PDB file of C-alpha atoms in Angstrom:
ATOM      1  CA  MET U   1      -5.020 -20.148  17.268  1.00 50.00           C
ATOM      2  CA  LEU U   2      -2.528 -17.609  18.593  1.00 52.00           C
ATOM      3  CA  SER U   3       0.265 -19.146  16.488  1.00 54.00           C
ATOM      4  CA  HIS U   4      -1.687 -18.251  13.334  1.00 62.00           C
ATOM      5  CA  HIS U   5      -1.707 -14.602  14.401  1.00 70.00           C
ATOM      6  CA  ARG U   6       1.840 -14.425  15.749  1.00 78.00           C
ATOM      7  CA  ARG U   7       2.862 -11.596  13.399  1.00 81.00           C
ATOM      8  CA  GLU U   8      -0.220  -9.500  14.191  1.00 88.00           C
ATOM      9  CA  ILE U   9       0.342  -9.943  17.927  1.00 90.00           C
ATOM     10  CA  SER U  10       4.005  -8.949  17.640  1.00 88.00           C
ATOM     11  CA  LEU U  11       3.008  -5.822  15.699  1.00 91.00           C
ATOM     12  CA  VAL U  12       0.434  -4.848  18.321  1.00 93.00           C
ATOM     13  CA  LEU U  13       3.096  -5.245  21.017  1.00 93.00           C
ATOM     14  CA  ALA U  14       5.545  -3.138  18.999  1.00 91.00           C
ATOM     15  CA  ILE U  15       2.957  -0.390  18.511  1.00 94.00           C
ATOM     16  CA  VAL U  16       2.094  -0.430  22.221  1.00 95.00           C
ATOM     17  CA  ALA U  17       5.788  -0.305  23.192  1.00 94.00           C
ATOM     18  CA  LEU U  18       6.498   2.610  20.845  1.00 92.00           C
ATOM     19  CA  SER U  19       3.419   4.433  22.121  1.00 95.00           C
ATOM     20  CA  ALA U  20       4.527   3.920  25.716  1.00 96.00           C
ATOM     21  CA  VAL U  21       7.965   5.382  24.982  1.00 93.00           C
ATOM     22  CA  LEU U  22       6.409   8.376  23.233  1.00 94.00           C
ATOM     23  CA  ALA U  23       3.914   8.900  26.057  1.00 94.00           C
ATOM     24  CA  ILE U  24       6.802   9.183  28.515  1.00 95.00           C
ATOM     25  CA  VAL U  25       9.450  10.969  26.451  1.00 93.00           C
ATOM     26  CA  ALA U  26       7.352  13.005  23.976  1.00 92.00           C
ATOM     27  CA  PRO U  27       3.732  13.300  25.143  1.00 93.00           C
ATOM     28  CA  GLY U  28       3.177  16.015  22.523  1.00 92.00           C
ATOM     29  CA  PHE U  29       2.982  13.218  19.963  1.00 94.00           C
ATOM     30  CA  PHE U  30      -0.512  12.420  21.183  1.00 94.00           C
ATOM     31  CA  THR U  31      -2.021  15.872  20.747  1.00 94.00           C
ATOM     32  CA  PRO U  32      -5.284  15.711  18.737  1.00 94.00           C
ATOM     33  CA  GLY U  33      -3.837  17.797  15.912  1.00 93.00           C
ATOM     34  CA  ASN U  34      -0.786  15.574  15.443  1.00 93.00           C
ATOM     35  CA  LEU U  35      -2.822  12.385  15.609  1.00 94.00           C
ATOM     36  CA  ARG U  36      -5.251  13.759  13.026  1.00 95.00           C
ATOM     37  CA  ASP U  37      -2.410  14.726  10.685  1.00 94.00           C
ATOM     38  CA  LEU U  38      -0.820  11.311  11.173  1.00 94.00           C
ATOM     39  CA  LEU U  39      -4.100   9.560  10.434  1.00 95.00           C
ATOM     40  CA  MET U  40      -4.835  11.542   7.276  1.00 95.00           C
ATOM     41  CA  ALA U  41      -1.289  11.218   5.940  1.00 94.00           C
ATOM     42  CA  ASN U  42      -1.520   7.425   6.183  1.00 96.00           C
ATOM     43  CA  MET U  43      -4.995   6.918   4.717  1.00 96.00           C
ATOM     44  CA  PRO U  44      -3.646   6.934   1.130  1.00 96.00           C
ATOM     45  CA  VAL U  45      -0.852   4.557   2.173  1.00 97.00           C
ATOM     46  CA  LEU U  46      -3.422   2.152   3.622  1.00 97.00           C
ATOM     47  CA  ILE U  47      -5.592   2.213   0.496  1.00 98.00           C
ATOM     48  CA  VAL U  48      -2.647   1.468  -1.807  1.00 98.00           C
ATOM     49  CA  ALA U  49      -1.384  -1.156   0.648  1.00 98.00           C
ATOM     50  CA  LEU U  50      -4.666  -3.063   0.307  1.00 98.00           C
ATOM     51  CA  GLY U  51      -3.971  -3.505  -3.389  1.00 97.00           C
ATOM     52  CA  MET U  52      -0.304  -4.310  -2.763  1.00 98.00           C
ATOM     53  CA  THR U  53      -1.391  -7.031  -0.332  1.00 98.00           C
ATOM     54  CA  LEU U  54      -3.282  -8.738  -3.152  1.00 98.00           C
ATOM     55  CA  VAL U  55      -0.323  -8.399  -5.531  1.00 98.00           C
ATOM     56  CA  ILE U  56       2.177  -9.862  -3.063  1.00 97.00           C
ATOM     57  CA  LEU U  57      -0.258 -12.627  -2.085  1.00 97.00           C
ATOM     58  CA  THR U  58      -0.056 -13.823  -5.693  1.00 97.00           C
ATOM     59  CA  GLY U  59       3.748 -13.902  -5.452  1.00 95.00           C
ATOM     60  CA  GLN U  60       4.267 -10.689  -7.460  1.00 97.00           C
ATOM     61  CA  ILE U  61       5.304  -7.126  -6.622  1.00 96.00           C
ATOM     62  CA  ASP U  62       4.495  -3.650  -7.952  1.00 97.00           C
ATOM     63  CA  ILE U  63       7.053  -0.916  -7.365  1.00 96.00           C
ATOM     64  CA  SER U  64       5.405   1.479  -9.812  1.00 97.00           C
ATOM     65  CA  VAL U  65       2.595   2.553  -7.453  1.00 98.00           C
ATOM     66  CA  GLY U  66       4.385   5.778  -6.489  1.00 97.00           C
ATOM     67  CA  SER U  67       4.570   6.897 -10.117  1.00 97.00           C
ATOM     68  CA  GLN U  68       0.967   5.829 -10.712  1.00 98.00           C
ATOM     69  CA  PHE U  69      -0.021   7.846  -7.639  1.00 98.00           C
ATOM     70  CA  ALA U  70       1.619  10.975  -9.083  1.00 97.00           C
ATOM     71  CA  ILE U  71      -0.116  10.614 -12.452  1.00 97.00           C
ATOM     72  CA  CYS U  72      -3.505   9.930 -10.864  1.00 98.00           C
ATOM     73  CA  SER U  73      -3.091  12.962  -8.581  1.00 97.00           C
ATOM     74  CA  VAL U  74      -2.317  15.232 -11.534  1.00 97.00           C
ATOM     75  CA  ALA U  75      -5.146  13.650 -13.544  1.00 97.00           C
ATOM     76  CA  ALA U  76      -7.658  14.338 -10.762  1.00 97.00           C
ATOM     77  CA  GLY U  77      -6.577  17.989 -10.637  1.00 96.00           C
ATOM     78  CA  VAL U  78      -6.603  18.448 -14.419  1.00 96.00           C
ATOM     79  CA  PHE U  79     -10.021  16.841 -14.842  1.00 96.00           C
ATOM     80  CA  SER U  80     -11.387  19.021 -12.059  1.00 95.00           C
ATOM     81  CA  LYS U  81     -10.026  22.143 -13.788  1.00 94.00           C
ATOM     82  CA  LEU U  82     -11.744  21.012 -16.989  1.00 94.00           C
ATOM     83  CA  GLY U  83     -15.076  21.263 -15.191  1.00 93.00           C
ATOM     84  CA  LEU U  84     -15.721  17.730 -13.962  1.00 94.00           C
ATOM     85  CA  PRO U  85     -17.232  17.466 -10.473  1.00 95.00           C
ATOM     86  CA  THR U  86     -14.692  16.201  -7.958  1.00 94.00           C
ATOM     87  CA  PRO U  87     -16.289  12.713  -7.659  1.00 94.00           C
ATOM     88  CA  ALA U  88     -16.206  12.376 -11.459  1.00 96.00           C
ATOM     89  CA  ALA U  89     -12.576  13.548 -11.498  1.00 96.00           C
ATOM     90  CA  GLY U  90     -11.902  10.875  -8.893  1.00 96.00           C
ATOM     91  CA  VAL U  91     -13.496   8.205 -11.083  1.00 97.00           C
ATOM     92  CA  ALA U  92     -11.301   9.387 -13.966  1.00 97.00           C
ATOM     93  CA  ALA U  93      -8.224   9.113 -11.717  1.00 97.00           C
ATOM     94  CA  CYS U  94      -9.220   5.584 -10.707  1.00 97.00           C
ATOM     95  CA  ALA U  95      -9.710   4.687 -14.383  1.00 98.00           C
ATOM     96  CA  ALA U  96      -6.234   6.051 -15.179  1.00 98.00           C
ATOM     97  CA  GLY U  97      -4.794   3.988 -12.337  1.00 98.00           C
ATOM     98  CA  ALA U  98      -6.641   0.869 -13.474  1.00 98.00           C
ATOM     99  CA  LEU U  99      -5.281   1.381 -17.007  1.00 98.00           C
ATOM    100  CA  MET U 100      -1.699   1.643 -15.764  1.00 98.00           C
ATOM    101  CA  GLY U 101      -2.210  -1.366 -13.510  1.00 98.00           C
ATOM    102  CA  SER U 102      -3.676  -3.298 -16.434  1.00 98.00           C
ATOM    103  CA  ILE U 103      -0.561  -2.607 -18.498  1.00 98.00           C
ATOM    104  CA  ASN U 104       1.523  -4.061 -15.677  1.00 98.00           C
ATOM    105  CA  GLY U 105      -0.878  -6.998 -15.458  1.00 98.00           C
ATOM    106  CA  VAL U 106      -0.681  -7.782 -19.167  1.00 98.00           C
ATOM    107  CA  LEU U 107       3.119  -7.686 -19.196  1.00 98.00           C
ATOM    108  CA  VAL U 108       3.424  -9.831 -16.059  1.00 98.00           C
ATOM    109  CA  ALA U 109       0.551 -12.284 -16.510  1.00 97.00           C
ATOM    110  CA  TYR U 110       0.396 -12.740 -20.274  1.00 97.00           C
ATOM    111  CA  VAL U 111       3.834 -11.742 -21.591  1.00 97.00           C
ATOM    112  CA  ARG U 112       5.401 -13.478 -18.559  1.00 96.00           C
ATOM    113  CA  ILE U 113       7.983 -10.803 -17.772  1.00 97.00           C
ATOM    114  CA  PRO U 114       9.014 -10.836 -14.075  1.00 97.00           C
ATOM    115  CA  SER U 115       6.993  -8.294 -12.133  1.00 97.00           C
ATOM    116  CA  ILE U 116      10.052  -6.650 -10.579  1.00 96.00           C
ATOM    117  CA  VAL U 117      11.413  -5.905 -14.067  1.00 97.00           C
ATOM    118  CA  VAL U 118       8.075  -4.696 -15.461  1.00 98.00           C
ATOM    119  CA  THR U 119       7.169  -2.413 -12.593  1.00 98.00           C
ATOM    120  CA  LEU U 120      10.702  -1.003 -12.281  1.00 97.00           C
ATOM    121  CA  ALA U 121      10.631  -0.013 -15.953  1.00 97.00           C
ATOM    122  CA  VAL U 122       7.082   1.344 -15.661  1.00 97.00           C
ATOM    123  CA  MET U 123       7.989   3.285 -12.515  1.00 97.00           C
ATOM    124  CA  VAL U 124      10.811   5.122 -14.288  1.00 97.00           C
ATOM    125  CA  ALA U 125       8.876   5.610 -17.542  1.00 97.00           C
ATOM    126  CA  LEU U 126       5.787   7.033 -15.827  1.00 97.00           C
ATOM    127  CA  ARG U 127       7.715   9.322 -13.475  1.00 96.00           C
ATOM    128  CA  ASP U 128       9.953  10.720 -16.214  1.00 96.00           C
ATOM    129  CA  GLY U 129       7.055  10.976 -18.662  1.00 96.00           C
ATOM    130  CA  LEU U 130       5.024  12.990 -16.153  1.00 96.00           C
ATOM    131  CA  ARG U 131       8.006  15.216 -15.434  1.00 95.00           C
ATOM    132  CA  TRP U 132       8.434  15.871 -19.173  1.00 95.00           C
ATOM    133  CA  ILE U 133       4.734  16.621 -19.753  1.00 94.00           C
ATOM    134  CA  THR U 134       4.324  18.939 -16.762  1.00 94.00           C
ATOM    135  CA  GLN U 135       7.867  20.344 -16.802  1.00 92.00           C
ATOM    136  CA  GLY U 136       7.713  19.921 -13.047  1.00 90.00           C
ATOM    137  CA  ALA U 137       4.851  22.423 -12.713  1.00 93.00           C
ATOM    138  CA  TRP U 138       2.131  21.815 -10.142  1.00 95.00           C
ATOM    139  CA  VAL U 139      -1.573  21.834 -10.975  1.00 95.00           C
ATOM    140  CA  GLN U 140      -2.791  25.178  -9.665  1.00 94.00           C
ATOM    141  CA  ASP U 141      -5.915  27.337  -9.762  1.00 91.00           C
ATOM    142  CA  LEU U 142      -8.118  24.410  -8.802  1.00 94.00           C
ATOM    143  CA  PRO U 143     -11.850  25.116  -8.456  1.00 94.00           C
ATOM    144  CA  PRO U 144     -13.164  25.681  -4.914  1.00 91.00           C
ATOM    145  CA  SER U 145     -15.152  22.438  -5.154  1.00 92.00           C
ATOM    146  CA  PHE U 146     -11.940  20.396  -5.353  1.00 94.00           C
ATOM    147  CA  GLN U 147     -10.243  21.032  -2.015  1.00 93.00           C
ATOM    148  CA  TRP U 148     -11.958  19.077   0.768  1.00 93.00           C
ATOM    149  CA  PHE U 149     -14.558  17.973  -1.844  1.00 92.00           C
ATOM    150  CA  GLY U 150     -16.002  21.467  -1.580  1.00 89.00           C
ATOM    151  CA  ALA U 151     -17.012  20.815   2.041  1.00 90.00           C
ATOM    152  CA  SER U 152     -15.355  21.525   5.370  1.00 91.00           C
ATOM    153  CA  GLN U 153     -12.044  19.961   6.306  1.00 92.00           C
ATOM    154  CA  SER U 154     -13.611  17.815   9.027  1.00 94.00           C
ATOM    155  CA  ALA U 155     -16.358  16.557   6.699  1.00 94.00           C
ATOM    156  CA  SER U 156     -13.796  15.670   4.022  1.00 94.00           C
ATOM    157  CA  GLU U 157     -11.680  13.798   6.546  1.00 95.00           C
ATOM    158  CA  VAL U 158     -14.713  11.797   7.656  1.00 96.00           C
ATOM    159  CA  VAL U 159     -15.385  10.860   4.015  1.00 95.00           C
ATOM    160  CA  THR U 160     -11.762   9.803   3.503  1.00 96.00           C
ATOM    161  CA  ILE U 161     -11.595   7.726   6.678  1.00 96.00           C
ATOM    162  CA  GLY U 162     -14.991   6.181   5.962  1.00 97.00           C
ATOM    163  CA  ALA U 163     -13.962   5.214   2.424  1.00 97.00           C
ATOM    164  CA  ALA U 164     -10.704   3.673   3.686  1.00 97.00           C
ATOM    165  CA  LEU U 165     -12.557   1.649   6.340  1.00 97.00           C
ATOM    166  CA  ILE U 166     -15.076   0.404   3.770  1.00 97.00           C
ATOM    167  CA  LEU U 167     -12.287  -0.682   1.421  1.00 97.00           C
ATOM    168  CA  LEU U 168     -10.432  -2.310   4.324  1.00 97.00           C
ATOM    169  CA  THR U 169     -13.533  -4.233   5.400  1.00 97.00           C
ATOM    170  CA  LEU U 170     -14.359  -5.328   1.859  1.00 97.00           C
ATOM    171  CA  ALA U 171     -10.799  -6.528   1.253  1.00 97.00           C
ATOM    172  CA  ALA U 172     -10.665  -8.490   4.506  1.00 96.00           C
ATOM    173  CA  TRP U 173     -14.117 -10.017   3.979  1.00 97.00           C
ATOM    174  CA  GLY U 174     -13.488 -10.797   0.324  1.00 97.00           C
ATOM    175  CA  LEU U 175     -10.205 -12.599   0.959  1.00 96.00           C
ATOM    176  CA  ARG U 176     -11.864 -14.759   3.619  1.00 94.00           C
ATOM    177  CA  ASN U 177     -15.238 -15.454   2.044  1.00 96.00           C
ATOM    178  CA  LEU U 178     -15.214 -14.992  -1.722  1.00 96.00           C
ATOM    179  CA  ALA U 179     -14.006 -17.446  -4.320  1.00 95.00           C
ATOM    180  CA  ALA U 180     -11.921 -14.624  -5.803  1.00 96.00           C
ATOM    181  CA  GLY U 181     -10.119 -14.225  -2.479  1.00 96.00           C
ATOM    182  CA  ARG U 182      -9.377 -17.934  -2.280  1.00 96.00           C
ATOM    183  CA  ALA U 183      -8.117 -17.784  -5.871  1.00 97.00           C
ATOM    184  CA  VAL U 184      -5.614 -15.088  -4.861  1.00 97.00           C
ATOM    185  CA  TYR U 185      -4.250 -17.255  -2.036  1.00 97.00           C
ATOM    186  CA  ALA U 186      -4.211 -20.353  -4.237  1.00 97.00           C
ATOM    187  CA  THR U 187      -2.336 -18.589  -7.033  1.00 97.00           C
ATOM    188  CA  GLY U 188       0.364 -17.418  -4.653  1.00 96.00           C
ATOM    189  CA  SER U 189       0.631 -20.753  -2.848  1.00 95.00           C
ATOM    190  CA  ASN U 190       0.987 -23.012  -5.882  1.00 94.00           C
ATOM    191  CA  GLU U 191       0.162 -21.809  -9.370  1.00 93.00           C
ATOM    192  CA  ASN U 192       0.071 -25.305 -10.871  1.00 93.00           C
ATOM    193  CA  ALA U 193      -2.190 -26.650  -8.145  1.00 95.00           C
ATOM    194  CA  ALA U 194      -4.470 -23.627  -8.574  1.00 95.00           C
ATOM    195  CA  ARG U 195      -4.704 -24.330 -12.293  1.00 95.00           C
ATOM    196  CA  LEU U 196      -5.621 -27.967 -11.609  1.00 94.00           C
ATOM    197  CA  ALA U 197      -8.342 -26.716  -9.243  1.00 93.00           C
ATOM    198  CA  GLY U 198      -9.956 -24.765 -12.083  1.00 94.00           C
ATOM    199  CA  ILE U 199      -8.426 -21.365 -11.277  1.00 96.00           C
ATOM    200  CA  ASP U 200      -6.860 -19.260 -14.022  1.00 97.00           C
ATOM    201  CA  PRO U 201      -3.709 -17.814 -12.353  1.00 97.00           C
ATOM    202  CA  THR U 202      -3.050 -15.578 -15.360  1.00 97.00           C
ATOM    203  CA  ARG U 203      -6.393 -13.847 -14.950  1.00 97.00           C
ATOM    204  CA  VAL U 204      -5.932 -13.574 -11.182  1.00 98.00           C
ATOM    205  CA  VAL U 205      -2.548 -11.869 -11.559  1.00 98.00           C
ATOM    206  CA  PHE U 206      -3.887  -9.483 -14.197  1.00 98.00           C
ATOM    207  CA  CYS U 207      -6.873  -8.561 -12.014  1.00 98.00           C
ATOM    208  CA  VAL U 208      -4.847  -7.830  -8.870  1.00 98.00           C
ATOM    209  CA  PHE U 209      -2.545  -5.480 -10.795  1.00 98.00           C
ATOM    210  CA  ALA U 210      -5.514  -3.677 -12.365  1.00 98.00           C
ATOM    211  CA  LEU U 211      -7.287  -3.419  -8.987  1.00 98.00           C
ATOM    212  CA  THR U 212      -4.146  -2.079  -7.341  1.00 98.00           C
ATOM    213  CA  GLY U 213      -3.985   0.624 -10.002  1.00 98.00           C
ATOM    214  CA  ALA U 214      -7.605   1.596  -9.352  1.00 98.00           C
ATOM    215  CA  LEU U 215      -7.002   1.741  -5.590  1.00 98.00           C
ATOM    216  CA  THR U 216      -3.921   3.888  -6.211  1.00 98.00           C
ATOM    217  CA  GLY U 217      -6.135   6.290  -8.161  1.00 97.00           C
ATOM    218  CA  ALA U 218      -8.594   6.464  -5.260  1.00 97.00           C
ATOM    219  CA  ALA U 219      -5.771   7.065  -2.786  1.00 98.00           C
ATOM    220  CA  ALA U 220      -4.384   9.823  -5.028  1.00 97.00           C
ATOM    221  CA  LEU U 221      -7.738  11.616  -5.041  1.00 97.00           C
ATOM    222  CA  PHE U 222      -8.165  11.448  -1.258  1.00 97.00           C
ATOM    223  CA  ASN U 223      -4.654  12.822  -0.822  1.00 96.00           C
ATOM    224  CA  ALA U 224      -4.972  15.533  -3.484  1.00 96.00           C
ATOM    225  CA  VAL U 225      -8.135  17.091  -2.052  1.00 96.00           C
ATOM    226  CA  ARG U 226      -6.269  17.920   1.153  1.00 94.00           C
ATOM    227  CA  PHE U 227      -4.419  20.728  -0.647  1.00 93.00           C
ATOM    228  CA  ASN U 228      -5.178  23.638  -2.984  1.00 91.00           C
ATOM    229  CA  GLN U 229      -2.454  22.564  -5.433  1.00 94.00           C
ATOM    230  CA  VAL U 230      -1.466  19.160  -6.840  1.00 96.00           C
ATOM    231  CA  PRO U 231       2.299  18.512  -6.945  1.00 94.00           C
ATOM    232  CA  SER U 232       3.635  16.694  -9.985  1.00 92.00           C
ATOM    233  CA  ASN U 233       6.135  14.822  -7.805  1.00 93.00           C
ATOM    234  CA  ALA U 234       3.519  13.282  -5.486  1.00 94.00           C
ATOM    235  CA  GLY U 235       4.054   9.730  -4.283  1.00 94.00           C
ATOM    236  CA  LEU U 236       7.844   9.823  -4.019  1.00 92.00           C
ATOM    237  CA  GLY U 237       8.834   6.882  -1.822  1.00 89.00           C
ATOM    238  CA  LEU U 238       5.254   5.631  -1.596  1.00 94.00           C
ATOM    239  CA  GLU U 239       6.208   2.230  -3.001  1.00 93.00           C
ATOM    240  CA  MET U 240       8.709   1.763  -0.147  1.00 89.00           C
ATOM    241  CA  GLN U 241       6.116   2.650   2.488  1.00 91.00           C
ATOM    242  CA  VAL U 242       3.477   0.391   1.011  1.00 95.00           C
ATOM    243  CA  ILE U 243       5.647  -2.656   0.361  1.00 93.00           C
ATOM    244  CA  ALA U 244       7.244  -2.307   3.795  1.00 91.00           C
ATOM    245  CA  ALA U 245       3.854  -2.155   5.515  1.00 94.00           C
ATOM    246  CA  VAL U 246       2.585  -5.227   3.677  1.00 96.00           C
ATOM    247  CA  ILE U 247       5.681  -7.331   4.336  1.00 93.00           C
ATOM    248  CA  VAL U 248       6.024  -6.215   7.944  1.00 92.00           C
ATOM    249  CA  GLY U 249       2.328  -7.045   8.318  1.00 93.00           C
ATOM    250  CA  GLY U 250       3.125 -10.688   7.632  1.00 91.00           C
ATOM    251  CA  THR U 251       2.333 -11.140   3.943  1.00 94.00           C
ATOM    252  CA  SER U 252       4.872 -13.607   2.552  1.00 91.00           C
ATOM    253  CA  VAL U 253       7.054 -12.253  -0.251  1.00 90.00           C
ATOM    254  CA  THR U 254       6.671 -15.615  -1.999  1.00 90.00           C
ATOM    255  CA  GLY U 255       2.881 -15.336  -1.914  1.00 93.00           C
ATOM    256  CA  GLY U 256       0.050 -17.404  -0.528  1.00 93.00           C
ATOM    257  CA  ARG U 257       0.066 -16.138   3.057  1.00 93.00           C
ATOM    258  CA  GLY U 258      -0.969 -12.849   4.629  1.00 94.00           C
ATOM    259  CA  THR U 259      -3.872 -10.872   6.042  1.00 95.00           C
ATOM    260  CA  VAL U 260      -5.404  -7.442   5.645  1.00 96.00           C
ATOM    261  CA  ALA U 261      -5.292  -7.014   9.430  1.00 95.00           C
ATOM    262  CA  GLY U 262      -1.528  -7.484   9.330  1.00 95.00           C
ATOM    263  CA  THR U 263      -1.235  -4.873   6.587  1.00 97.00           C
ATOM    264  CA  LEU U 264      -3.261  -2.403   8.666  1.00 97.00           C
ATOM    265  CA  LEU U 265      -0.970  -2.914  11.657  1.00 96.00           C
ATOM    266  CA  GLY U 266       2.076  -2.566   9.406  1.00 95.00           C
ATOM    267  CA  VAL U 267       0.785   0.776   8.106  1.00 96.00           C
ATOM    268  CA  ILE U 268       0.177   1.975  11.674  1.00 95.00           C
ATOM    269  CA  LEU U 269       3.631   0.959  12.929  1.00 93.00           C
ATOM    270  CA  LEU U 270       5.604   2.326   9.976  1.00 92.00           C
ATOM    271  CA  GLY U 271       3.431   5.433   9.830  1.00 93.00           C
ATOM    272  CA  MET U 272       4.382   6.231  13.431  1.00 93.00           C
ATOM    273  CA  ILE U 273       8.120   5.927  12.913  1.00 90.00           C
ATOM    274  CA  GLY U 274       8.802   9.159  10.983  1.00 88.00           C
ATOM    275  CA  PRO U 275       6.841  11.501  13.284  1.00 91.00           C
ATOM    276  CA  ALA U 276       8.145   9.609  16.327  1.00 91.00           C
ATOM    277  CA  LEU U 277      11.743  10.280  15.262  1.00 89.00           C
ATOM    278  CA  THR U 278      10.952  13.979  14.989  1.00 88.00           C
ATOM    279  CA  PHE U 279       9.382  14.117  18.443  1.00 90.00           C
ATOM    280  CA  LEU U 280      12.269  12.130  19.911  1.00 86.00           C
ATOM    281  CA  GLY U 281      14.791  14.567  18.406  1.00 85.00           C
ATOM    282  CA  ILE U 282      16.317  11.991  16.040  1.00 83.00           C
ATOM    283  CA  ASN U 283      17.209  12.908  12.466  1.00 79.00           C
ATOM    284  CA  ALA U 284      14.268  12.009  10.225  1.00 71.00           C
ATOM    285  CA  TYR U 285      16.670  10.633   7.596  1.00 76.00           C
ATOM    286  CA  TRP U 286      16.915   7.526   9.766  1.00 79.00           C
ATOM    287  CA  GLU U 287      13.315   6.669   8.847  1.00 76.00           C
ATOM    288  CA  ARG U 288      14.238   4.875   5.599  1.00 75.00           C
ATOM    289  CA  ALA U 289      17.056   2.992   7.323  1.00 79.00           C
ATOM    290  CA  ILE U 290      14.713   1.839  10.065  1.00 77.00           C
ATOM    291  CA  GLN U 291      12.090   0.803   7.507  1.00 74.00           C
ATOM    292  CA  GLY U 292      14.712  -1.205   5.635  1.00 77.00           C
ATOM    293  CA  GLY U 293      15.876  -2.857   8.843  1.00 79.00           C
ATOM    294  CA  ILE U 294      12.313  -3.788   9.773  1.00 74.00           C
ATOM    295  CA  ILE U 295      11.750  -5.302   6.335  1.00 76.00           C
ATOM    296  CA  LEU U 296      14.955  -7.350   6.595  1.00 79.00           C
ATOM    297  CA  ALA U 297      13.985  -8.524  10.071  1.00 76.00           C
ATOM    298  CA  ALA U 298      10.498  -9.494   8.900  1.00 72.00           C
ATOM    299  CA  VAL U 299      11.704 -11.339   5.803  1.00 72.00           C
ATOM    300  CA  GLY U 300      14.591 -12.933   7.712  1.00 71.00           C
ATOM    301  CA  GLY U 301      12.249 -14.120  10.445  1.00 64.00           C
ATOM    302  CA  THR U 302       9.956 -15.675   7.860  1.00 62.00           C
ATOM    303  CA  GLY U 303      12.891 -17.436   6.204  1.00 60.00           C
ATOM    304  CA  ILE U 304      14.173 -18.792   9.514  1.00 62.00           C
ATOM    305  CA  ARG U 305      10.732 -20.138  10.440  1.00 57.00           C
ATOM    306  CA  ALA U 306      10.433 -21.762   7.014  1.00 55.00           C
ATOM    307  CA  CYS U 307      13.833 -23.450   7.434  1.00 56.00           C
ATOM    308  CA  VAL U 308      12.911 -24.661  10.912  1.00 52.00           C
ATOM    309  CA  SER U 309       9.590 -26.041   9.657  1.00 49.00           C
ATOM    310  CA  PHE U 310      11.350 -27.764   6.737  1.00 43.00           C
ATOM    311  CA  GLY U 311      13.922 -29.264   9.094  1.00 52.00           C
ATOM    312  CA  ARG U 312      11.237 -30.610  11.381  1.00 53.00           C
ATOM    313  CA  ALA U 313       9.393 -32.105   8.421  1.00 44.00           C
ATOM    314  CA  GLU U 314      12.584 -33.861   7.292  1.00 49.00           C
ATOM    315  CA  ILE U 315      13.195 -35.253  10.770  1.00 49.00           C
ATOM    316  CA  ILE U 316       9.633 -36.565  10.979  1.00 48.00           C
ATOM    317  CA  GLY U 317      10.008 -38.080   7.506  1.00 48.00           C
ATOM    318  CA  ASP U 318      13.253 -39.820   8.464  1.00 51.00           C
ATOM    319  CA  ARG U 319      11.671 -41.232  11.616  1.00 52.00           C
ATOM    320  CA  ALA U 320       8.714 -42.502   9.609  1.00 50.00           C
TER     321      ALA U 320
END
């Protein structure tokens, strides 16, 4: 049983070890204010990572989520300025995200263009298109009902955390118990076998891209309401954070294996690294390098285990 959760256990140990070092060297890290800021900054990352988990489970990838996040953030602010209530502006942002995700899904699932190519092109096109439309200007003069959903900061944070936990629970439960969840795993494990089992892999891939776009829109709203202006360059580097968290959490880059719990732990570990470097007096520019190293270690470890398992299978076959 423990072998099935080896990655999750190793992540828990890493988080505990990092926390122990910080508790000794930089106890200020654990002040309530810093922990609250850390938690709120990573709620959007977690929400997008839930969608990315589904995408990678199918054997695909989406590196356009950062650009989608920026557009959905601006859309939420613009719709709110046009007079829509904040929840309605959030729905509009989710719809915009779902539309962008659907475009990715059509190109990957139906046109059969590799997802890395599609989402790289979409990432650049969306980011540059938004920069051209806004001329780099932020969305300002937002109505009072937008920031913190028109409530207090603490109440808004409770809403954000509650929504993230609900989405996390639904994703974990759905992957374990619903036919749609099993279809995601089956598509990533063996597309031909999934098709023979009555699953339409094309539809599955399209749906996970569209759902990831919608979740990106929701994450953009929850992030945007924390401020009284919406930056047009929001989400820079988000794709790196999200993909790193999912892969470090144990989701196989080739698809078919991974858990939501692992993604959650990956978000926690990687979310601690940047602030931890600051408190430890280390240049924050090392954060990306450390993230890259962790990804390489995670992917390399998976590859080594796969080679070992394949070697054992060959030995057993030869003996038979």
